[in-house]
Amino acid sequence: MEKLIRQIRNKNQSVVTKIILITICIILPINIQLIWTTKSSIEILNKQIEAANENTLKLYLNQLDLELNTIDDYFYDLAADNVYFNILMNETSGDSYVLAKSNLLQNYVKKLFNSKPEAYFAVTKRGDDVVIAAERGMDVQRQEIRDYLSKLFETEINGDWHLKTIAGHQYLLRIVTYKGLKAGALISAETIFQDVHKLKGFEHTPLALTNKEKHVEIKKGDLLVTSKSTEQQIYLSAILPEKDVLNKLPYIQVLNYNISIGLLLVIPFLLIVLRNILIKPLTKINKAINYIEEGNLDYRIVPYKTSYEFHRINNALNSMIEQISHLKIENYEKELQKQRIENRNLRLQVRPHFLFNSFNLIYNMAQLKDFSGIQKMISYLTRYFRYGLRGGSDLETIEDEINFVKEYLNIAEMRFPDCFIVNYEIEEKALKQLIPSLIIHNFVENIIQHTLKIGTVIQITIEVISVDKYIHIFVRDNGNGIKEDILQLIQSEELVIKDNENHIGIWNSIKRLKLFYGLDAKLIVESEFNMGTKVTIIIPKRGDEPNEFIDNG
């Protein structure tokens, strides 16, 4: 988290960030002012255009209302004076009924020639008998209109003009009911639109008829102008495309609008130019510095085309990295040699300690005249010296280390028969992994020397598992445990002194792990007095550790 905060602070203080901010701070206010001015002009223009067009639509709707009232008067006159109309109101069959239908149809046809509706109709009391007169060109729709009208006998539609969709076409529908006879007219929305398109300024304007105000979907930027009929629940809307509105904008405002758009395009172009001549070279230099801070001295700035000043800086930085790399290699070799000498000393400290314990065990077996055990012990010591004192790598496979521990425990069994039970839980895939030699043996030997007592049985468990890039080794026992004061010394990595003797086993193990793996290895000792002890060793798998130290003698 602290590193992230530092990176953010560095970026805020970098030259690159300041250049970008200065560029944006210069251009952005100018651009905002131009956009705001242009937007205000467009809003004022929209209001003016909306008001003018709304007045024009209002005048047309007033004229349409007069024509609709004329059609209403026509039906009232039919009901009052037309004999045939009255016959259809009272009869449903017979010669007079047929004659009345024929005469009403002729009356409708005459009316079509001097009025706006595309069709006049009447639905008799029978419900399935429809008289319809329609203009030419509506033959395809005639049957669909007839089917629609035949269903009107069961409906209660009456009164004002209504907007309906029949056979995919929009119509204004007027129905008047007289004693069960339903008569009316249909006016196509297309007819109304054709009339409006004849008006100046509406030649190619998209139009819409709706029953609700502003119940029309438009594209973003387009202007919707709506006017309502004074006498009917009808809204006539005109959709003015944005480009048509902008065409009416004064030249200076159009220029401001284009300049504001141009400035928006200039910002990325200017940043691209600055990136190539300034930001990119600075970024490469900063990247090289980051690699140096991380300890990666193999990185070099690859030559590329740039200004003379940055070319000199890049060459100087590459030369400096080269010099640091040589100095680091020299220091590393000196430190490596120092580690090798220290590791040898630590191993020599482990061996006399183990040798002393082994001779003590032989002495005890001699007292018991266990010559067979002495032979086995001497044979074990021979293998020990062959395993522990041979030259070459300080790393051994877990398989070899476990086999060595088993040999040791076989001899210990002779000294302490029926005093301990050993469980091995070793993952097969971990057997070939490399670990420091004697690292497990050290802790097993510690259990045998400090925990076992004649007459008690100790449970010893050796477990090795592979977890991601690490090997986890556990050595557990259920013996007396470690006293609190000694445990604190071990956990603080201090040398344990007891009975005027240095107990160097665990301390040496900690030092050797640090020499091999640095901070990547962990050794954890947990214990409860009279409950037992658990030793946990966590080390990187071979090849993953940062300090791959190998003593080749």
PDB file of N, CA and C in Angstrom, residues 93-142:
ATOM      1  N   SER A  93     -84.182  -5.341 -43.319  1.00  0.00           N
ATOM      2  CA  SER A  93     -84.312  -6.148 -44.540  1.00  0.00           C
ATOM      3  C   SER A  93     -85.444  -5.604 -45.387  1.00  0.00           C
ATOM      4  N   GLY A  94     -85.655  -6.239 -46.541  1.00  0.00           N
ATOM      5  CA  GLY A  94     -86.729  -5.828 -47.430  1.00  0.00           C
ATOM      6  C   GLY A  94     -86.232  -4.966 -48.579  1.00  0.00           C
ATOM      7  N   ASP A  95     -87.123  -4.727 -49.553  1.00  0.00           N
ATOM      8  CA  ASP A  95     -86.751  -3.941 -50.741  1.00  0.00           C
ATOM      9  C   ASP A  95     -86.393  -2.515 -50.373  1.00  0.00           C
ATOM     10  N   SER A  96     -87.178  -1.938 -49.455  1.00  0.00           N
ATOM     11  CA  SER A  96     -86.893  -0.555 -49.065  1.00  0.00           C
ATOM     12  C   SER A  96     -85.527  -0.460 -48.381  1.00  0.00           C
ATOM     13  N   TYR A  97     -85.161  -1.524 -47.644  1.00  0.00           N
ATOM     14  CA  TYR A  97     -83.849  -1.557 -46.963  1.00  0.00           C
ATOM     15  C   TYR A  97     -82.719  -1.591 -47.981  1.00  0.00           C
ATOM     16  N   VAL A  98     -82.903  -2.409 -49.033  1.00  0.00           N
ATOM     17  CA  VAL A  98     -81.871  -2.519 -50.072  1.00  0.00           C
ATOM     18  C   VAL A  98     -81.770  -1.209 -50.839  1.00  0.00           C
ATOM     19  N   LEU A  99     -82.954  -0.614 -51.170  1.00  0.00           N
ATOM     20  CA  LEU A  99     -82.958   0.655 -51.906  1.00  0.00           C
ATOM     21  C   LEU A  99     -82.303   1.756 -51.066  1.00  0.00           C
ATOM     22  N   ALA A 100     -82.578   1.765 -49.776  1.00  0.00           N
ATOM     23  CA  ALA A 100     -81.993   2.782 -48.894  1.00  0.00           C
ATOM     24  C   ALA A 100     -80.479   2.653 -48.857  1.00  0.00           C
ATOM     25  N   LYS A 101     -79.967   1.430 -48.815  1.00  0.00           N
ATOM     26  CA  LYS A 101     -78.512   1.212 -48.810  1.00  0.00           C
ATOM     27  C   LYS A 101     -77.889   1.765 -50.081  1.00  0.00           C
ATOM     28  N   SER A 102     -78.564   1.493 -51.242  1.00  0.00           N
ATOM     29  CA  SER A 102     -78.028   1.933 -52.527  1.00  0.00           C
ATOM     30  C   SER A 102     -77.990   3.458 -52.600  1.00  0.00           C
ATOM     31  N   ASN A 103     -79.080   4.126 -52.155  1.00  0.00           N
ATOM     32  CA  ASN A 103     -79.131   5.579 -52.214  1.00  0.00           C
ATOM     33  C   ASN A 103     -78.135   6.221 -51.239  1.00  0.00           C
ATOM     34  N   LEU A 104     -77.961   5.604 -50.048  1.00  0.00           N
ATOM     35  CA  LEU A 104     -76.996   6.147 -49.086  1.00  0.00           C
ATOM     36  C   LEU A 104     -75.569   6.035 -49.639  1.00  0.00           C
ATOM     37  N   LEU A 105     -75.299   4.929 -50.331  1.00  0.00           N
ATOM     38  CA  LEU A 105     -73.985   4.748 -50.930  1.00  0.00           C
ATOM     39  C   LEU A 105     -73.717   5.824 -51.975  1.00  0.00           C
ATOM     40  N   GLN A 106     -74.750   6.129 -52.820  1.00  0.00           N
ATOM     41  CA  GLN A 106     -74.571   7.165 -53.837  1.00  0.00           C
ATOM     42  C   GLN A 106     -74.326   8.531 -53.181  1.00  0.00           C
ATOM     43  N   ASN A 107     -75.049   8.786 -52.083  1.00  0.00           N
ATOM     44  CA  ASN A 107     -74.868  10.048 -51.367  1.00  0.00           C
ATOM     45  C   ASN A 107     -73.433  10.155 -50.834  1.00  0.00           C
ATOM     46  N   TYR A 108     -72.930   9.036 -50.279  1.00  0.00           N
ATOM     47  CA  TYR A 108     -71.557   9.006 -49.755  1.00  0.00           C
ATOM     48  C   TYR A 108     -70.552   9.285 -50.873  1.00  0.00           C
ATOM     49  N   VAL A 109     -70.771   8.647 -52.050  1.00  0.00           N
ATOM     50  CA  VAL A 109     -69.828   8.799 -53.166  1.00  0.00           C
ATOM     51  C   VAL A 109     -69.757  10.266 -53.599  1.00  0.00           C
ATOM     52  N   LYS A 110     -70.927  10.951 -53.687  1.00  0.00           N
ATOM     53  CA  LYS A 110     -70.932  12.359 -54.062  1.00  0.00           C
ATOM     54  C   LYS A 110     -70.162  13.202 -53.031  1.00  0.00           C
ATOM     55  N   LYS A 111     -70.320  12.835 -51.770  1.00  0.00           N
ATOM     56  CA  LYS A 111     -69.668  13.597 -50.701  1.00  0.00           C
ATOM     57  C   LYS A 111     -68.148  13.444 -50.754  1.00  0.00           C
ATOM     58  N   LEU A 112     -67.657  12.272 -51.227  1.00  0.00           N
ATOM     59  CA  LEU A 112     -66.214  12.034 -51.289  1.00  0.00           C
ATOM     60  C   LEU A 112     -65.498  13.040 -52.177  1.00  0.00           C
ATOM     61  N   PHE A 113     -66.195  13.533 -53.233  1.00  0.00           N
ATOM     62  CA  PHE A 113     -65.530  14.396 -54.215  1.00  0.00           C
ATOM     63  C   PHE A 113     -65.185  15.769 -53.665  1.00  0.00           C
ATOM     64  N   ASN A 114     -65.886  16.232 -52.650  1.00  0.00           N
ATOM     65  CA  ASN A 114     -65.627  17.590 -52.144  1.00  0.00           C
ATOM     66  C   ASN A 114     -65.375  17.621 -50.634  1.00  0.00           C
ATOM     67  N   SER A 115     -64.795  16.537 -50.103  1.00  0.00           N
ATOM     68  CA  SER A 115     -64.480  16.531 -48.660  1.00  0.00           C
ATOM     69  C   SER A 115     -63.182  15.762 -48.411  1.00  0.00           C
ATOM     70  N   LYS A 116     -62.660  15.849 -47.232  1.00  0.00           N
ATOM     71  CA  LYS A 116     -61.346  15.282 -46.881  1.00  0.00           C
ATOM     72  C   LYS A 116     -61.352  13.777 -46.638  1.00  0.00           C
ATOM     73  N   PRO A 117     -62.406  13.159 -46.066  1.00  0.00           N
ATOM     74  CA  PRO A 117     -62.347  11.731 -45.731  1.00  0.00           C
ATOM     75  C   PRO A 117     -62.077  10.842 -46.941  1.00  0.00           C
ATOM     76  N   GLU A 118     -61.364   9.730 -46.680  1.00  0.00           N
ATOM     77  CA  GLU A 118     -61.123   8.699 -47.703  1.00  0.00           C
ATOM     78  C   GLU A 118     -62.299   7.737 -47.795  1.00  0.00           C
ATOM     79  N   ALA A 119     -63.124   7.698 -46.750  1.00  0.00           N
ATOM     80  CA  ALA A 119     -64.246   6.755 -46.763  1.00  0.00           C
ATOM     81  C   ALA A 119     -65.353   7.241 -45.846  1.00  0.00           C
ATOM     82  N   TYR A 120     -66.617   6.978 -46.314  1.00  0.00           N
ATOM     83  CA  TYR A 120     -67.798   7.153 -45.478  1.00  0.00           C
ATOM     84  C   TYR A 120     -68.414   5.773 -45.313  1.00  0.00           C
ATOM     85  N   PHE A 121     -69.029   5.543 -44.180  1.00  0.00           N
ATOM     86  CA  PHE A 121     -69.570   4.197 -43.953  1.00  0.00           C
ATOM     87  C   PHE A 121     -70.798   4.273 -43.066  1.00  0.00           C
ATOM     88  N   ALA A 122     -71.551   3.144 -43.071  1.00  0.00           N
ATOM     89  CA  ALA A 122     -72.675   2.965 -42.157  1.00  0.00           C
ATOM     90  C   ALA A 122     -72.758   1.485 -41.821  1.00  0.00           C
ATOM     91  N   VAL A 123     -72.976   1.193 -40.537  1.00  0.00           N
ATOM     92  CA  VAL A 123     -73.135  -0.185 -40.067  1.00  0.00           C
ATOM     93  C   VAL A 123     -74.557  -0.307 -39.549  1.00  0.00           C
ATOM     94  N   THR A 124     -75.372  -1.151 -40.198  1.00  0.00           N
ATOM     95  CA  THR A 124     -76.794  -1.257 -39.852  1.00  0.00           C
ATOM     96  C   THR A 124     -76.983  -2.076 -38.591  1.00  0.00           C
ATOM     97  N   LYS A 125     -78.276  -2.180 -38.187  1.00  0.00           N
ATOM     98  CA  LYS A 125     -78.592  -2.914 -36.974  1.00  0.00           C
ATOM     99  C   LYS A 125     -78.207  -4.378 -37.076  1.00  0.00           C
ATOM    100  N   ARG A 126     -78.166  -4.885 -38.312  1.00  0.00           N
ATOM    101  CA  ARG A 126     -77.806  -6.304 -38.470  1.00  0.00           C
ATOM    102  C   ARG A 126     -76.372  -6.577 -37.981  1.00  0.00           C
ATOM    103  N   GLY A 127     -75.504  -5.583 -38.008  1.00  0.00           N
ATOM    104  CA  GLY A 127     -74.133  -5.734 -37.509  1.00  0.00           C
ATOM    105  C   GLY A 127     -73.170  -6.250 -38.560  1.00  0.00           C
ATOM    106  N   ASP A 128     -73.666  -7.112 -39.464  1.00  0.00           N
ATOM    107  CA  ASP A 128     -72.778  -7.674 -40.475  1.00  0.00           C
ATOM    108  C   ASP A 128     -72.965  -7.007 -41.823  1.00  0.00           C
ATOM    109  N   ASP A 129     -73.827  -6.002 -41.878  1.00  0.00           N
ATOM    110  CA  ASP A 129     -74.103  -5.321 -43.143  1.00  0.00           C
ATOM    111  C   ASP A 129     -73.471  -3.932 -43.080  1.00  0.00           C
ATOM    112  N   VAL A 130     -72.461  -3.708 -43.939  1.00  0.00           N
ATOM    113  CA  VAL A 130     -71.695  -2.463 -43.902  1.00  0.00           C
ATOM    114  C   VAL A 130     -71.823  -1.769 -45.248  1.00  0.00           C
ATOM    115  N   VAL A 131     -72.220  -0.499 -45.206  1.00  0.00           N
ATOM    116  CA  VAL A 131     -72.241   0.337 -46.408  1.00  0.00           C
ATOM    117  C   VAL A 131     -70.969   1.186 -46.344  1.00  0.00           C
ATOM    118  N   ILE A 132     -70.133   1.067 -47.365  1.00  0.00           N
ATOM    119  CA  ILE A 132     -68.879   1.807 -47.345  1.00  0.00           C
ATOM    120  C   ILE A 132     -68.599   2.393 -48.711  1.00  0.00           C
ATOM    121  N   ALA A 133     -68.254   3.668 -48.737  1.00  0.00           N
ATOM    122  CA  ALA A 133     -67.830   4.360 -49.959  1.00  0.00           C
ATOM    123  C   ALA A 133     -66.417   4.845 -49.725  1.00  0.00           C
ATOM    124  N   ALA A 134     -65.504   4.428 -50.590  1.00  0.00           N
ATOM    125  CA  ALA A 134     -64.090   4.772 -50.401  1.00  0.00           C
ATOM    126  C   ALA A 134     -63.506   5.293 -51.688  1.00  0.00           C
ATOM    127  N   GLU A 135     -62.449   6.103 -51.572  1.00  0.00           N
ATOM    128  CA  GLU A 135     -61.769   6.652 -52.735  1.00  0.00           C
ATOM    129  C   GLU A 135     -61.060   5.548 -53.500  1.00  0.00           C
ATOM    130  N   ARG A 136     -60.742   5.835 -54.749  1.00  0.00           N
ATOM    131  CA  ARG A 136     -59.941   4.908 -55.533  1.00  0.00           C
ATOM    132  C   ARG A 136     -58.555   4.780 -54.903  1.00  0.00           C
ATOM    133  N   GLY A 137     -58.003   3.642 -55.025  1.00  0.00           N
ATOM    134  CA  GLY A 137     -56.699   3.402 -54.422  1.00  0.00           C
ATOM    135  C   GLY A 137     -56.819   2.717 -53.074  1.00  0.00           C
ATOM    136  N   MET A 138     -58.050   2.621 -52.576  1.00  0.00           N
ATOM    137  CA  MET A 138     -58.257   1.952 -51.294  1.00  0.00           C
ATOM    138  C   MET A 138     -58.898   0.579 -51.455  1.00  0.00           C
ATOM    139  N   ASP A 139     -58.865   0.051 -52.676  1.00  0.00           N
ATOM    140  CA  ASP A 139     -59.517  -1.240 -52.923  1.00  0.00           C
ATOM    141  C   ASP A 139     -58.885  -2.359 -52.097  1.00  0.00           C
ATOM    142  N   VAL A 140     -57.563  -2.300 -51.931  1.00  0.00           N
ATOM    143  CA  VAL A 140     -56.880  -3.348 -51.176  1.00  0.00           C
ATOM    144  C   VAL A 140     -57.292  -3.294 -49.705  1.00  0.00           C
ATOM    145  N   GLN A 141     -57.477  -2.074 -49.212  1.00  0.00           N
ATOM    146  CA  GLN A 141     -57.800  -1.916 -47.792  1.00  0.00           C
ATOM    147  C   GLN A 141     -59.297  -2.010 -47.514  1.00  0.00           C
ATOM    148  N   ARG A 142     -60.097  -1.980 -48.564  1.00  0.00           N
ATOM    149  CA  ARG A 142     -61.548  -1.909 -48.384  1.00  0.00           C
ATOM    150  C   ARG A 142     -62.068  -3.067 -47.533  1.00  0.00           C
TER     151      ARG A 142
END
